[in-house]
């Protein structure tokens, strides 16, 4: 991971991962590395079990995609 990660210019990060995504581990890895970097901020990972990569684009009206959009809006407004 980039050693400059600790200088990330924001105070909060949200990472969405899909439970069936082969790249799922990268979201959790990013959270771990961000915390280890010395970055002073809050990071949250939200995992949507049983979903595939970019499920929210393929099924934008699904309950989980709607939940994801609401969580993102809440995060951006919070």
Tab-separated table of N, CA and C in Angstrom:
chain	number	residue	atom	x	y	z
A	1	UNK	N	0.843	-1.176	0.000
A	1	UNK	CA	0.000	0.000	0.000
A	1	UNK	C	0.888	1.239	0.000
A	2	UNK	N	0.377	2.295	-0.541
A	2	UNK	CA	1.108	3.558	-0.654
A	2	UNK	C	1.460	4.114	0.723
A	3	UNK	N	2.735	4.386	0.988
A	3	UNK	CA	3.115	4.935	2.296
A	3	UNK	C	2.549	6.332	2.528
A	4	UNK	N	2.144	7.011	1.470
A	4	UNK	CA	1.552	8.337	1.614
A	4	UNK	C	0.079	8.310	1.967
A	5	UNK	N	-0.460	7.130	2.162
A	5	UNK	CA	-1.885	6.989	2.469
A	5	UNK	C	-2.282	7.773	3.711
A	6	UNK	N	-1.383	7.908	4.637
A	6	UNK	CA	-1.691	8.618	5.882
A	6	UNK	C	-2.003	10.092	5.634
A	7	UNK	N	-1.622	10.596	4.459
A	7	UNK	CA	-1.884	11.997	4.122
A	7	UNK	C	-3.185	12.179	3.341
A	8	UNK	N	-4.017	11.165	3.326
A	8	UNK	CA	-5.298	11.250	2.625
A	8	UNK	C	-6.021	12.518	3.060
A	9	UNK	N	-6.512	13.286	2.115
A	9	UNK	CA	-7.026	14.619	2.403
A	9	UNK	C	-8.466	14.711	2.853
A	10	UNK	N	-9.016	13.653	3.400
A	10	UNK	CA	-10.384	13.705	3.910
A	10	UNK	C	-10.411	13.118	5.317
A	11	UNK	N	-11.539	13.294	5.982
A	11	UNK	CA	-11.650	12.815	7.364
A	11	UNK	C	-12.501	11.559	7.495
A	12	UNK	N	-13.212	11.213	6.423
A	12	UNK	CA	-14.069	10.027	6.461
A	12	UNK	C	-14.005	9.303	5.122
A	13	UNK	N	-14.076	7.977	5.187
A	13	UNK	CA	-14.083	7.141	3.985
A	13	UNK	C	-15.126	6.060	4.187
A	14	UNK	N	-15.917	5.809	3.150
A	14	UNK	CA	-16.835	4.674	3.174
A	14	UNK	C	-16.477	3.780	1.988
A	15	UNK	N	-16.447	2.480	2.239
A	15	UNK	CA	-16.100	1.496	1.216
A	15	UNK	C	-17.254	0.511	1.129
A	16	UNK	N	-17.810	0.347	-0.065
A	16	UNK	CA	-18.873	-0.629	-0.276
A	16	UNK	C	-18.276	-1.856	-0.949
A	17	UNK	N	-18.629	-3.035	-0.447
A	17	UNK	CA	-18.188	-4.280	-1.069
A	17	UNK	C	-19.385	-5.200	-1.235
A	18	UNK	N	-19.335	-6.000	-2.290
A	18	UNK	CA	-20.373	-6.991	-2.551
A	18	UNK	C	-19.861	-8.348	-2.084
A	19	UNK	N	-20.696	-9.057	-1.356
A	19	UNK	CA	-20.282	-10.312	-0.738
A	19	UNK	C	-19.797	-11.379	-1.694
A	20	UNK	N	-20.316	-11.403	-2.925
A	20	UNK	CA	-19.905	-12.413	-3.904
A	20	UNK	C	-18.849	-11.900	-4.880
A	21	UNK	N	-18.370	-10.714	-4.680
A	21	UNK	CA	-17.390	-10.100	-5.576
A	21	UNK	C	-16.011	-10.709	-5.325
A	22	UNK	N	-15.340	-11.115	-6.397
A	22	UNK	CA	-13.997	-11.679	-6.229
A	22	UNK	C	-13.015	-10.615	-5.731
A	23	UNK	N	-13.355	-9.348	-5.869
A	23	UNK	CA	-12.505	-8.259	-5.391
A	23	UNK	C	-12.888	-7.796	-3.984
A	24	UNK	N	-13.805	-8.476	-3.364
A	24	UNK	CA	-14.313	-8.115	-2.041
A	24	UNK	C	-13.184	-7.892	-1.031
A	25	UNK	N	-12.208	-8.765	-1.059
A	25	UNK	CA	-11.111	-8.675	-0.087
A	25	UNK	C	-10.351	-7.358	-0.205
A	26	UNK	N	-10.364	-6.731	-1.379
A	26	UNK	CA	-9.630	-5.473	-1.565
A	26	UNK	C	-10.241	-4.338	-0.743
A	27	UNK	N	-11.554	-4.338	-0.605
A	27	UNK	CA	-12.198	-3.316	0.214
A	27	UNK	C	-11.811	-3.442	1.671
A	28	UNK	N	-11.818	-4.674	2.167
A	28	UNK	CA	-11.427	-4.919	3.559
A	28	UNK	C	-9.932	-4.654	3.757
A	29	UNK	N	-9.128	-4.969	2.757
A	29	UNK	CA	-7.688	-4.698	2.810
A	29	UNK	C	-7.439	-3.192	2.871
A	30	UNK	N	-8.173	-2.449	2.066
A	30	UNK	CA	-8.016	-0.993	2.060
A	30	UNK	C	-8.338	-0.415	3.433
A	31	UNK	N	-9.413	-0.904	4.037
A	31	UNK	CA	-9.766	-0.432	5.386
A	31	UNK	C	-8.622	-0.700	6.366
A	32	UNK	N	-8.116	-1.913	6.345
A	32	UNK	CA	-7.045	-2.292	7.271
A	32	UNK	C	-5.797	-1.435	7.060
A	33	UNK	N	-5.404	-1.273	5.815
A	33	UNK	CA	-4.199	-0.506	5.512
A	33	UNK	C	-4.373	0.974	5.836
A	34	UNK	N	-5.553	1.486	5.623
A	34	UNK	CA	-5.813	2.884	5.957
A	34	UNK	C	-5.671	3.106	7.459
A	35	UNK	N	-6.207	2.191	8.240
A	35	UNK	CA	-6.083	2.294	9.701
A	35	UNK	C	-4.626	2.161	10.146
A	36	UNK	N	-3.882	1.259	9.520
A	36	UNK	CA	-2.480	1.045	9.885
A	36	UNK	C	-1.581	2.196	9.463
A	37	UNK	N	-2.014	2.987	8.503
A	37	UNK	CA	-1.163	4.021	7.914
A	37	UNK	C	-0.889	5.201	8.836
A	38	UNK	N	-1.694	5.349	9.864
A	38	UNK	CA	-1.561	6.527	10.713
A	38	UNK	C	-2.497	7.650	10.303
A	39	UNK	N	-3.303	7.398	9.273
A	39	UNK	CA	-4.298	8.373	8.835
A	39	UNK	C	-5.254	8.651	9.984
A	40	UNK	N	-5.540	9.919	10.191
A	40	UNK	CA	-6.455	10.305	11.265
A	40	UNK	C	-7.813	10.546	10.633
A	41	UNK	N	-8.675	9.576	10.762
A	41	UNK	CA	-10.000	9.683	10.180
A	41	UNK	C	-10.825	8.459	10.513
A	42	UNK	N	-12.026	8.444	9.964
A	42	UNK	CA	-12.959	7.340	10.199
A	42	UNK	C	-13.179	6.607	8.884
A	43	UNK	N	-13.015	5.292	8.912
A	43	UNK	CA	-13.273	4.476	7.732
A	43	UNK	C	-14.311	3.430	8.093
A	44	UNK	N	-15.245	3.220	7.172
A	44	UNK	CA	-16.317	2.246	7.395
A	44	UNK	C	-16.462	1.404	6.134
A	45	UNK	N	-16.554	0.087	6.327
A	45	UNK	CA	-16.820	-0.831	5.227
A	45	UNK	C	-18.238	-1.349	5.393
A	46	UNK	N	-18.989	-1.313	4.309
A	46	UNK	CA	-20.343	-1.861	4.298
A	46	UNK	C	-20.354	-2.979	3.267
A	47	UNK	N	-20.673	-4.186	3.723
A	47	UNK	CA	-20.702	-5.339	2.820
A	47	UNK	C	-22.138	-5.752	2.557
A	48	UNK	N	-22.444	-5.964	1.280
A	48	UNK	CA	-23.763	-6.417	0.866
A	48	UNK	C	-23.664	-7.892	0.497
A	49	UNK	N	-24.027	-8.739	1.455
A	49	UNK	CA	-23.939	-10.179	1.272
A	49	UNK	C	-24.798	-10.672	0.122
A	50	UNK	N	-24.292	-11.678	-0.577
A	50	UNK	CA	-25.042	-12.312	-1.652
A	50	UNK	C	-25.090	-11.530	-2.950
A	51	UNK	N	-24.367	-10.434	-3.025
A	51	UNK	CA	-24.393	-9.602	-4.235
A	51	UNK	C	-23.077	-9.721	-4.999
A	52	UNK	N	-23.167	-9.449	-6.303
A	52	UNK	CA	-22.006	-9.488	-7.185
A	52	UNK	C	-21.469	-8.080	-7.433
A	53	UNK	N	-20.302	-8.021	-8.058
A	53	UNK	CA	-19.647	-6.758	-8.400
A	53	UNK	C	-20.622	-5.837	-9.140
A	54	UNK	N	-20.645	-4.590	-8.797
A	54	UNK	CA	-21.506	-3.532	-9.344
A	54	UNK	C	-22.992	-3.926	-9.412
A	55	UNK	N	-23.449	-4.674	-8.431
A	55	UNK	CA	-24.856	-5.079	-8.382
A	55	UNK	C	-25.785	-3.878	-8.436
A	56	UNK	N	-25.344	-2.777	-7.867
A	56	UNK	CA	-26.174	-1.580	-7.806
A	56	UNK	C	-26.396	-0.961	-9.188
A	57	UNK	N	-25.528	-1.242	-10.137
A	57	UNK	CA	-25.718	-0.742	-11.499
A	57	UNK	C	-26.589	-1.683	-12.318
A	58	UNK	N	-26.429	-2.977	-12.103
A	58	UNK	CA	-27.216	-3.967	-12.833
A	58	UNK	C	-28.649	-4.077	-12.351
A	59	UNK	N	-28.855	-3.821	-11.055
A	59	UNK	CA	-30.192	-3.907	-10.455
A	59	UNK	C	-30.431	-2.664	-9.591
A	60	UNK	N	-30.510	-1.488	-10.211
A	60	UNK	CA	-30.586	-0.255	-9.416
A	60	UNK	C	-31.844	-0.122	-8.562
A	61	UNK	N	-32.891	-0.874	-8.899
A	61	UNK	CA	-34.132	-0.797	-8.122
A	61	UNK	C	-34.228	-1.865	-7.038
A	62	UNK	N	-33.186	-2.673	-6.893
A	62	UNK	CA	-33.218	-3.727	-5.874
A	62	UNK	C	-33.111	-3.105	-4.481
A	63	UNK	N	-33.648	-3.781	-3.475
A	63	UNK	CA	-33.584	-3.236	-2.112
A	63	UNK	C	-32.160	-2.927	-1.642
A	64	UNK	N	-31.206	-3.775	-1.972
A	64	UNK	CA	-29.830	-3.535	-1.519
A	64	UNK	C	-29.192	-2.367	-2.260
A	65	UNK	N	-29.511	-2.199	-3.537
A	65	UNK	CA	-28.977	-1.054	-4.285
A	65	UNK	C	-29.555	0.245	-3.739
A	66	UNK	N	-30.824	0.229	-3.400
A	66	UNK	CA	-31.463	1.412	-2.818
A	66	UNK	C	-30.861	1.710	-1.452
A	67	UNK	N	-30.630	0.663	-0.665
A	67	UNK	CA	-29.990	0.849	0.642
A	67	UNK	C	-28.595	1.452	0.482
A	68	UNK	N	-27.860	0.969	-0.505
A	68	UNK	CA	-26.515	1.488	-0.748
A	68	UNK	C	-26.562	2.973	-1.110
A	69	UNK	N	-27.492	3.342	-1.966
A	69	UNK	CA	-27.626	4.740	-2.364
A	69	UNK	C	-27.991	5.625	-1.172
A	70	UNK	N	-28.881	5.123	-0.322
A	70	UNK	CA	-29.257	5.881	0.877
A	70	UNK	C	-28.068	6.046	1.823
A	71	UNK	N	-27.298	4.975	2.010
A	71	UNK	CA	-26.110	5.058	2.867
A	71	UNK	C	-25.087	6.042	2.307
A	72	UNK	N	-24.932	6.041	0.999
A	72	UNK	CA	-24.000	6.976	0.371
A	72	UNK	C	-24.480	8.418	0.556
A	73	UNK	N	-25.768	8.651	0.352
A	73	UNK	CA	-26.315	10.001	0.534
A	73	UNK	C	-26.160	10.453	1.978
A	74	UNK	N	-26.435	9.557	2.914
A	74	UNK	CA	-26.278	9.882	4.334
A	74	UNK	C	-24.818	10.216	4.647
A	75	UNK	N	-23.912	9.417	4.092
A	75	UNK	CA	-22.484	9.646	4.305
A	75	UNK	C	-22.059	11.007	3.755
A	76	UNK	N	-22.486	11.319	2.545
A	76	UNK	CA	-22.098	12.582	1.920
A	76	UNK	C	-22.690	13.791	2.636
A	77	UNK	N	-23.865	13.617	3.205
A	77	UNK	CA	-24.525	14.723	3.908
A	77	UNK	C	-24.150	14.801	5.376
A	78	UNK	N	-23.470	13.765	5.878
A	78	UNK	CA	-23.159	13.694	7.303
A	78	UNK	C	-21.933	14.402	7.636
